[in-house]
Structures are given as structure tokens and as C-alpha cells.
Coordinates of C-alpha atoms and ligand atoms in Angstrom, one line a residue:
M18 CA 66.6 160.3 144.2
N19 CA 68.8 162.5 146.5
K20 CA 72.4 161.8 145.6
Y21 CA 73.4 163.0 149.1
E22 CA 71.0 160.7 151.1
K23 CA 73.4 159.0 153.4
S24 CA 75.2 162.2 154.2
E25 CA 71.9 163.9 155.2
A26 CA 71.0 160.9 157.4
L27 CA 74.4 161.1 159.1
F28 CA 74.3 164.9 159.6
A29 CA 70.8 164.6 161.2
K30 CA 72.1 162.1 163.6
A31 CA 75.3 163.9 164.4
C32 CA 73.2 167.1 165.2
R33 CA 71.6 165.2 168.0
Y34 CA 74.9 164.2 169.7
I35 CA 77.4 166.7 168.4
P36 CA 77.2 170.5 168.9
G37 CA 76.2 171.8 165.4
G38 CA 76.8 168.3 164.2
V39 CA 80.5 168.9 163.7
N40 CA 83.8 168.7 165.5
S41 CA 85.2 171.8 163.8
P42 CA 83.0 174.7 162.8
V43 CA 83.9 175.2 159.1
R44 CA 82.9 171.7 158.4
A45 CA 79.2 172.6 159.0
F46 CA 79.1 174.2 155.5
K47 CA 76.9 176.9 157.0
S48 CA 78.4 179.8 155.0
V49 CA 77.6 177.9 151.7
G50 CA 74.0 177.2 152.8
R51 CA 73.9 173.5 152.7
N52 CA 74.5 170.4 155.0
P53 CA 78.0 168.8 155.0
I54 CA 79.1 165.8 153.2
Y55 CA 80.3 162.7 154.9
I56 CA 83.6 161.3 153.4
D57 CA 84.0 157.6 153.2
H58 CA 87.6 157.4 151.8
G59 CA 90.3 159.2 149.7
K60 CA 92.6 158.2 147.0
G61 CA 95.2 160.5 145.6
G62 CA 93.7 163.8 144.7
H63 CA 90.2 162.5 145.2
I64 CA 87.6 161.8 148.0
I65 CA 84.6 159.6 147.8
D66 CA 81.6 160.4 150.1
V67 CA 79.3 157.9 151.9
D68 CA 76.8 158.0 148.9
G69 CA 79.5 157.1 146.5
N70 CA 79.9 160.5 144.8
E71 CA 83.6 161.2 143.9
Y72 CA 85.2 164.6 144.0
V73 CA 88.5 166.3 143.0
D74 CA 89.5 167.3 146.5
Y75 CA 91.1 170.8 146.9
I76 CA 91.0 170.8 150.8
S77 CA 93.5 168.0 151.1
S78 CA 92.5 167.8 154.8
W79 CA 93.3 171.6 155.1
G80 CA 96.7 171.1 154.1
P81 CA 98.4 167.8 155.4
L82 CA 97.8 165.7 152.5
I83 CA 100.4 167.3 150.2
L84 CA 101.1 163.8 148.8
G85 CA 97.3 163.1 148.3
H86 CA 95.1 160.7 150.1
A87 CA 96.1 157.1 151.1
N88 CA 99.9 157.6 150.4
P89 CA 101.2 154.1 150.3
L90 CA 104.5 154.8 152.1
I91 CA 102.8 156.6 155.0
Q92 CA 100.2 153.9 155.2
E93 CA 103.0 151.3 155.3
A94 CA 104.9 153.2 158.1
I95 CA 101.8 153.4 160.2
R96 CA 101.0 149.8 159.8
A97 CA 104.5 148.7 160.7
E98 CA 104.5 150.9 163.9
L99 CA 100.9 149.7 164.7
E100 CA 102.0 146.1 164.9
K101 CA 104.5 147.0 167.8
G102 CA 102.0 149.1 169.9
T103 CA 100.3 152.5 169.8
S104 CA 101.5 154.6 172.8
Y105 CA 103.8 154.2 175.7
G106 CA 103.8 157.5 177.5
A107 CA 107.6 157.2 177.4
C108 CA 110.5 158.0 175.2
N109 CA 110.6 156.4 171.8
A110 CA 113.1 156.3 168.9
R111 CA 110.7 157.9 166.4
E112 CA 110.4 161.2 168.2
V113 CA 114.1 161.6 168.2
E114 CA 114.3 160.7 164.4
M115 CA 111.5 163.2 163.8
A116 CA 113.1 166.0 165.7
A117 CA 116.4 165.6 163.9
L118 CA 114.6 165.5 160.5
I119 CA 112.8 168.8 161.3
T120 CA 115.9 170.7 162.1
Q121 CA 117.2 169.5 158.5
F122 CA 114.3 171.2 156.9
F123 CA 114.4 174.3 159.0
P124 CA 118.0 175.8 159.8
S125 CA 116.3 178.3 162.3
V126 CA 115.1 175.5 164.4
E127 CA 117.9 174.0 166.7
K128 CA 115.6 172.3 169.1
V129 CA 112.0 171.3 168.7
R130 CA 109.2 169.8 170.8
M131 CA 106.5 167.8 169.4
V132 CA 102.6 168.4 170.3
N133 CA 99.4 167.2 169.0
S134 CA 97.9 170.0 167.0
G135 CA 98.8 173.4 165.6
T136 CA 96.8 175.0 168.3
E137 CA 99.0 173.5 170.9
A138 CA 102.1 174.5 169.0
T139 CA 101.1 178.2 168.8
M140 CA 99.8 178.3 172.4
S141 CA 103.0 176.7 173.7
A142 CA 105.2 179.0 171.6
I143 CA 103.7 182.1 173.0
R144 CA 103.8 180.8 176.7
L145 CA 107.5 180.2 176.0
A146 CA 108.0 183.6 174.6
R147 CA 106.4 185.2 177.6
G148 CA 108.4 183.0 180.0
Y149 CA 111.6 183.7 178.2
T150 CA 111.3 187.4 177.9
G151 CA 109.4 188.1 181.1
K152 CA 106.9 190.2 179.1
D153 CA 103.1 189.7 178.9
K154 CA 101.7 191.0 175.6
I155 CA 101.9 189.6 172.1
I156 CA 101.3 191.2 168.7
K157 CA 99.2 189.2 166.1
F158 CA 97.7 190.4 162.8
D159 CA 94.1 190.9 161.8
G160 CA 93.0 188.0 159.8
C161 CA 95.8 185.7 161.0
Y162 CA 94.6 182.4 162.5
H163 CA 96.8 180.6 165.1
G164 CA 94.3 177.9 166.4
H165 CA 91.7 178.3 168.9
S166 CA 93.4 179.1 172.2
D167 CA 92.2 182.3 174.2
S168 CA 94.9 184.5 173.3
F169 CA 94.5 184.2 169.6
L170 CA 90.8 184.4 169.2
I171 CA 90.9 188.1 168.4
Q172 CA 90.2 189.2 164.7
A173 CA 91.4 185.7 163.7
G174 CA 90.2 185.1 160.2
S175 CA 88.5 182.1 158.5
G176 CA 85.9 180.6 161.0
L177 CA 85.5 183.8 162.8
A178 CA 85.4 186.0 159.7
T179 CA 83.0 183.6 158.2
F180 CA 80.6 183.9 161.1
G181 CA 81.0 187.7 161.4
T182 CA 82.3 187.7 164.9
S183 CA 85.4 189.6 166.0
G184 CA 86.2 187.1 168.9
S185 CA 84.7 184.4 170.9
A186 CA 82.4 184.3 174.0
G187 CA 84.4 182.9 176.9
V188 CA 87.6 184.7 176.2
T189 CA 88.0 187.1 179.0
D190 CA 88.8 190.8 178.6
R191 CA 91.9 190.3 180.7
V192 CA 93.2 187.8 178.1
A193 CA 92.3 189.9 175.1
Q194 CA 94.1 192.9 176.7
D195 CA 97.4 191.0 176.3
T196 CA 96.8 190.5 172.7
L197 CA 97.6 193.5 170.4
V198 CA 96.3 193.4 166.8
A199 CA 98.3 194.9 164.0
T200 CA 97.5 195.1 160.2
Y201 CA 99.0 192.5 157.9
N202 CA 101.4 194.1 155.4
D203 CA 101.4 197.4 157.2
I204 CA 104.7 197.8 159.1
D205 CA 103.7 201.2 160.6
S206 CA 100.9 199.5 162.5
V207 CA 103.5 197.2 164.2
E208 CA 105.9 199.9 164.9
A209 CA 103.2 202.1 166.5
L210 CA 102.3 199.2 168.8
L211 CA 105.8 198.5 169.8
K212 CA 106.4 202.2 170.5
R213 CA 103.3 202.5 172.6
F214 CA 103.9 199.1 174.6
Q215 CA 107.7 199.4 174.5
D216 CA 108.4 197.2 177.6
S217 CA 105.5 194.9 177.6
V218 CA 105.7 193.0 174.3
A219 CA 107.0 189.5 174.3
A220 CA 106.5 188.4 170.8
I221 CA 105.2 189.3 167.3
I222 CA 103.5 186.2 165.8
L223 CA 102.2 185.8 162.2
E224 CA 101.5 183.5 159.2
P225 CA 104.3 184.6 156.9
V226 CA 102.0 183.8 154.1
M227 CA 98.4 184.2 155.1
G228 CA 96.3 181.2 154.6
N229 CA 93.3 181.9 156.9
M230 CA 91.7 184.9 155.1
G231 CA 92.1 183.0 151.9
C232 CA 95.7 183.1 150.5
I233 CA 97.2 186.6 150.8
L234 CA 101.0 187.1 150.1
P235 CA 103.3 189.3 152.3
A236 CA 104.2 192.6 150.7
P237 CA 107.8 193.1 149.5
H238 CA 110.1 193.5 152.6
F239 CA 107.3 193.3 155.1
L240 CA 108.9 190.1 156.7
Q241 CA 112.4 191.6 156.6
E242 CA 111.1 194.7 158.3
L243 CA 109.3 192.7 160.9
R244 CA 112.7 191.0 161.7
S245 CA 114.4 194.4 162.0
L246 CA 111.7 195.8 164.3
A247 CA 111.7 192.8 166.6
D248 CA 115.5 193.0 166.9
Q249 CA 115.2 196.7 167.5
Y250 CA 112.7 196.4 170.3
G251 CA 114.0 193.0 171.7
V252 CA 110.8 191.1 170.9
L253 CA 110.7 187.6 169.6
L254 CA 109.6 186.9 166.1
I255 CA 107.4 183.9 165.8
F256 CA 106.4 182.4 162.4
D257 CA 103.2 180.2 162.4
E258 CA 104.1 178.0 159.7
V259 CA 101.4 175.5 160.4
I260 CA 100.2 175.9 156.7
S261 CA 103.3 177.2 155.0
G262 CA 105.8 174.8 156.6
F263 CA 106.8 172.0 154.3
R264 CA 104.6 173.6 151.7
M265 CA 106.0 176.9 150.3
G266 CA 109.4 175.1 149.9
R267 CA 111.7 172.9 151.7
G268 CA 112.3 175.4 154.4
G269 CA 108.9 176.9 154.6
A270 CA 108.1 180.5 154.0
Q271 CA 111.1 181.5 156.1
G272 CA 113.3 179.7 153.6
V273 CA 111.6 181.2 150.5
Y274 CA 111.8 184.8 152.0
G275 CA 115.2 184.3 153.7
I276 CA 114.0 185.3 157.1
Q277 CA 115.1 183.6 160.5
P278 CA 112.3 183.8 163.1
D279 CA 113.2 183.0 166.7
L280 CA 110.5 180.4 167.0
T281 CA 108.5 178.5 164.4
C282 CA 105.2 176.6 164.8
M283 CA 104.4 173.7 162.7
G284 CA 101.4 171.2 162.2
K285 CA 99.3 169.9 159.4
I286 CA 101.8 168.3 156.8
I287 CA 104.2 167.3 159.5
G288 CA 101.7 164.7 160.8
G289 CA 101.3 162.9 157.6
G290 CA 97.4 163.0 158.3
L291 CA 97.7 162.1 161.9
P292 CA 97.2 164.8 164.7
V293 CA 100.7 166.3 165.1
G294 CA 102.1 169.8 165.8
A295 CA 105.5 171.1 166.7
F296 CA 107.2 174.3 167.8
G297 CA 111.0 175.0 167.8
G298 CA 113.6 177.5 167.5
K299 CA 116.9 178.8 168.9
K300 CA 118.4 176.4 171.5
E301 CA 118.7 179.2 174.1
I302 CA 115.0 179.9 173.9
M303 CA 113.8 176.2 173.6
D304 CA 115.9 175.4 176.7
A305 CA 113.7 177.6 178.9
L306 CA 111.1 174.8 178.6
S307 CA 110.6 172.3 181.4
P308 CA 112.3 170.1 182.5
N309 CA 115.3 172.3 181.6
G310 CA 113.7 175.6 182.3
P311 CA 110.9 177.3 184.1
V312 CA 108.2 177.3 181.2
Y313 CA 105.9 174.3 181.7
Q314 CA 104.7 172.3 178.7
A315 CA 103.6 168.7 178.4
G316 CA 101.5 166.2 176.6
T317 CA 100.4 162.5 177.2
L318 CA 100.4 161.6 173.6
S319 CA 103.1 164.1 172.3
G320 CA 105.6 162.3 170.1
N321 CA 103.2 159.4 169.7
P322 CA 105.0 156.7 167.7
L323 CA 102.2 156.2 165.2
A324 CA 102.0 159.9 164.4
M325 CA 105.8 160.1 164.3
A326 CA 106.0 157.3 161.9
A327 CA 103.4 158.9 159.6
G328 CA 105.2 162.2 159.8
I329 CA 108.6 160.7 159.1
A330 CA 107.4 158.9 156.1
M331 CA 105.9 162.1 154.9
L332 CA 109.1 164.2 155.4
Q333 CA 111.2 161.5 153.8
Q334 CA 109.1 161.9 150.6
L335 CA 109.5 165.6 150.8
S336 CA 113.1 165.2 151.0
A337 CA 113.3 163.9 147.5
P338 CA 115.5 166.4 145.6
D339 CA 112.7 167.2 142.9
F340 CA 109.8 167.3 145.3
Y341 CA 109.2 171.0 145.6
D342 CA 109.7 171.4 141.8
R343 CA 107.1 168.8 141.2
L344 CA 104.7 170.5 143.5
E345 CA 105.3 173.9 141.8
E346 CA 104.9 172.3 138.4
R347 CA 101.4 171.0 139.5
A348 CA 100.3 174.3 141.0
T349 CA 101.6 176.2 137.9
K350 CA 99.8 173.9 135.5
F351 CA 96.5 174.5 137.7
E352 CA 96.9 178.2 137.3
Q353 CA 97.6 178.1 133.6
L354 CA 94.3 176.2 133.1
I355 CA 92.1 178.3 135.3
R356 CA 93.5 181.8 135.0
P357 CA 92.2 182.3 131.5
V358 CA 88.7 181.4 132.8
I359 CA 88.9 183.8 135.7
E360 CA 90.3 186.6 133.5
K361 CA 87.0 186.7 131.6
Y362 CA 85.4 188.2 134.7
P363 CA 87.7 191.0 135.7
E364 CA 84.9 193.0 137.4
E365 CA 84.0 190.1 139.6
L366 CA 87.1 188.0 140.4
S367 CA 90.6 188.1 141.8
F368 CA 92.9 185.0 142.1
N369 CA 95.9 184.7 144.5
R370 CA 98.4 182.0 144.5
A371 CA 101.4 181.3 146.7
G372 CA 103.0 178.0 145.5
S373 CA 100.4 175.2 146.0
L374 CA 98.1 177.5 148.1
C375 CA 95.5 179.5 146.2
T376 CA 92.2 181.3 146.5
L377 CA 89.6 182.6 144.0
F378 CA 88.1 185.6 145.7
F379 CA 84.7 187.1 144.6
K380 CA 86.2 190.6 144.6
P381 CA 87.6 192.4 141.6
H382 CA 91.0 194.1 141.3
G383 CA 93.2 192.2 143.6
V384 CA 93.3 191.1 147.2
A385 CA 96.5 192.3 149.0
S386 CA 95.1 192.8 152.5
N387 CA 92.6 191.5 155.0
A388 CA 90.6 194.6 154.4
D389 CA 90.4 193.6 150.7
A390 CA 89.5 190.1 151.5
K391 CA 86.7 191.3 153.7
Q392 CA 85.1 193.0 150.7
A393 CA 84.6 189.6 148.9
D394 CA 81.0 188.5 148.0
T395 CA 80.4 185.6 150.2
Q396 CA 76.9 185.0 148.7
K397 CA 78.4 184.4 145.3
Y398 CA 81.2 182.4 146.8
A399 CA 78.3 180.1 148.2
Q400 CA 76.7 179.8 144.8
Y401 CA 80.1 179.0 143.2
F402 CA 80.9 176.4 145.8
N403 CA 77.5 174.6 145.4
A404 CA 77.7 174.6 141.7
M405 CA 81.2 173.2 141.7
L406 CA 80.3 170.6 144.2
E407 CA 77.5 169.3 141.7
K408 CA 80.1 169.0 139.1
G409 CA 82.3 166.9 141.3
I410 CA 84.8 169.6 142.6
Y411 CA 85.2 169.9 146.4
L412 CA 86.2 173.3 147.4
P413 CA 86.8 174.9 150.8
P414 CA 83.3 175.7 152.1
A415 CA 84.0 179.3 152.9
Q416 CA 85.4 182.2 151.0
F417 CA 88.2 182.8 153.5
E418 CA 90.0 179.6 153.1
C419 CA 92.7 178.3 150.8
M420 CA 92.6 175.6 148.2
F421 CA 95.5 173.2 148.6
I422 CA 97.0 171.6 145.7
S423 CA 98.9 168.3 146.0
V424 CA 101.4 166.4 143.9
A425 CA 98.7 163.7 143.4
H426 CA 96.5 166.0 141.4
T427 CA 96.6 165.0 137.8
D428 CA 96.3 167.0 134.6
E429 CA 92.8 165.4 134.2
D430 CA 91.7 166.7 137.5
F431 CA 92.8 170.1 136.6
E432 CA 91.0 170.0 133.2
K433 CA 87.8 168.8 134.8
T434 CA 88.1 171.6 137.3
A435 CA 88.6 174.3 134.6
K436 CA 85.7 173.1 132.6
A437 CA 83.5 173.1 135.8
L438 CA 84.6 176.6 136.6
S439 CA 84.0 177.7 133.1
E440 CA 80.5 176.5 133.2
T441 CA 79.8 177.7 136.7
L442 CA 81.0 181.2 136.1
A443 CA 79.0 181.5 132.8
E444 CA 76.0 180.4 134.7
M445 CA 76.6 183.0 137.4
F446 CA 77.7 186.0 135.3
G447 CA 76.4 185.2 131.9
Ligands
PLP18 C1 95.2 175.2 161.2 C2 96.1 176.2 161.7 C3 96.4 176.3 163.1 C4 95.7 175.4 164.0 O1 96.1 174.0 163.8 P1 95.2 172.8 164.4 O2 95.9 171.6 164.1 O3 93.8 173.0 163.7 O4 94.9 173.1 165.9 C5 97.3 177.2 163.6 N1 97.9 178.1 162.6 C6 97.6 178.1 161.3 C7 98.3 179.0 160.4 C8 96.7 177.2 160.9 O5 96.4 177.3 159.5

């Protein structure tokens, strides 16, 4: 009997009606050489597929579910709001509460606008940066992902790295010309671009902790040096904290590293599992947005009351004084259990962790850059992924993605994972 029978049938049907059978490419499981699994429901740190197989889930919806699946307070908040209606295309009290909450988490954010995805947040932030500075070009970093809008699909990590393409068909050369690509953790590469394009760079945008080439940490002083260069050249510094925001710590990566960006992009966690994004920053810059200023930006469902209710219920729980200690305790426990297993194979593996984000790379001797990450053995990753899946551990279906630990993961989950890992690596490397 095939234990994935219902998933297989659903995927076969999906392929008739949906391009590639999926609504987002990495879900196709292509880079791990199998068909996707269809999830029926989630509970805490676990997901259960349509065939009834249960897994310890390390994707956590790619980040949003930092409290685990089916969080009761978020569900309750959505239910209560749902009773009243779903959308008005008009102002509502929840969006005001949400905006005020966000500014409490991020001192650099004086004003914030809600959108419906991380893609919209970054896309809008660079339009604002261009409109505000009157300059055209942006600097991004090789391997950083900022959603799928045209300007960013240039050396953009994860999905693109997985499929071995450096960009996307349909992105015009003219758009690509306005995106300059620097090397993460290499401040000289940024300065060289700023010198060369002095008067035409509007903004530098980056993931302060990289989460889309696997987890890669910023080198000491890198973020501080970027802040200084941005000031020196009159360029806005934009932190894309769609992953790191509300995860690295209360004030995101900018809080942990003590850097104030000019604009911050948010998503994922902020929606409590519903589709939400946001971008915000200095009052003076944000007020360049329509209807106050000349930069147009809008959204029929932006600030949607159901999504706001879910997000508020999420952020309220993250406001508990011990929340980030509890999250770090979980992530540390996880590392304590799996690190001894990984260290048996120093010629095969490296492990990076930034708080509750981590990646096991099938590349020895550390991964400190995008170039290092690219050396990882994706065939071996696929083998590992499939073996772990069989043992009830659901991992990112691509080498260049992070694992997301939540406070709902239990000691038992971690022990099961460490045992599965130990068996898998022994099978693979003897
Ligand atoms: C996921 C992600 C995005 C895009 O968010 P979507 O909600 O998928 O559009 C942008 N930036 C970063 C850093 C991300 O990880």
C-alpha cells in the first residue's frame, strides 16, 4: 500500500488545473525528486497529511507559525472577527491597533502601512525609496530574496537558486539595469557600486540575517558598515525583515544588531498565518505615500479585519515578557540534540543557526557566504530530505531554505528528530 496515495491523486489532479500543480514553486518538491504532500491539518509543532501521516513540521508555513499550528488565541480572534463580517474596503479599528502595536516592537518604525504579502511590502518600499530620493537604482545582495516582483528577481536565492536560473523570463533588461547586485558580507562590493553609481542609487535593501540561501549570519560589523555607507552616500537603508522580524527578537534583527534602518519590510509572522505584509519607517519618508505624498500605493484588502485580528492575537502573545527567552530555549535545546550527530560528519556537513532559524548544509567547513552555500551538495540534501520524511520529519524541500523552530516544538519532537537524523546520516555516510 502506498502511504501517500491521496496526496499523489491530488497532485495528479492539480497538475491538470494549476501550472506545475502548485501555487508557489518550492512546494512542487522538484529539487528533492518527489511529488508534494498535501496537508490536511496542523496541531502545535505537527502537521498531518491527507493520508493521515503525521510529521514534526520544521517549515512552520515558512515562518509565520512561530506559536505552532492552530494556536487557540489566534483562532479565537479570527472567529470573533468573522462573526462581524470579513471585509469592508473601508477603515476599521483593527488596522489602527495593529499599526500602533508594530511601532512598539520596532522603534525605527514611526509609521507603517499594511499590505497583503511580503512581496507587496518590498515592492512598495523600493517604490517609496525611489519616489522619496528621486533616484532610480537599488542595491540588493546576491542570494537575498525579497519576493517575486520584477526588480528583485535578480540573483535571488532559494527558488531561483534551486532551479539554477539567475533571473526570470519576463523581467525586462531595463528593469534589471536598475538593480545592482552586491555580495553579502562584503562591504567593499557595496562601496564599489556606490562609488560607481554615486548619484543614482535610491536604496540598499537586504535581509539582515539571510534566510533564503539557507540561514547565513551577517559578519561582525557588516550591518553597521552598511548603515554608515548609506548615510555617507545619502542612500536609504531598507531591512527586509519578512523572516527575521518578530523572530530574531522582539525588535527583529535590527534590535539584535542595534541598527536603525530607514525602512523595514515585514510579513509572515505578522499575519498570524493569514496573508499580511507591512512596510514602515521614518515618518518623513512614509509621509511621501499617497494620499499625503506623491508615491502611489494601495490595496483593496489591505488592513483586512480578519487578517488584522489574527496578527494582533499573534503579536500580543509575542509581547509576553518571556516569549523570546522561551523561543531561544527551544532552539538551543534543538541544537544541543542535533549538533553531536552532525559533528560526526565534519567532512560532509555544516550547521548554521540564528535564533530559531537554522540550516543543515551538505557542505563541510562552514557556510559564511552565498558562494559557500552554492557549494552544497543538493543531491545529498534530497536523499536526506526523503529519508527524514519517511521517519516523520517534514523539512524544507530544498537545501537553500531555513528550518523554522517554534515554541510549540516539544522535547519529544526534538528527540525524534535527532534519532531520525542519526539514522539517516548513518545510512548515507556509513
Ligand atoms: C518570504 C519572503 C518575502 C516574500 O513574502 P511573500 O509573502 O511570500 O510574498 C520577502 N522577503 C523575504 C526575506 C522573505 O523571506
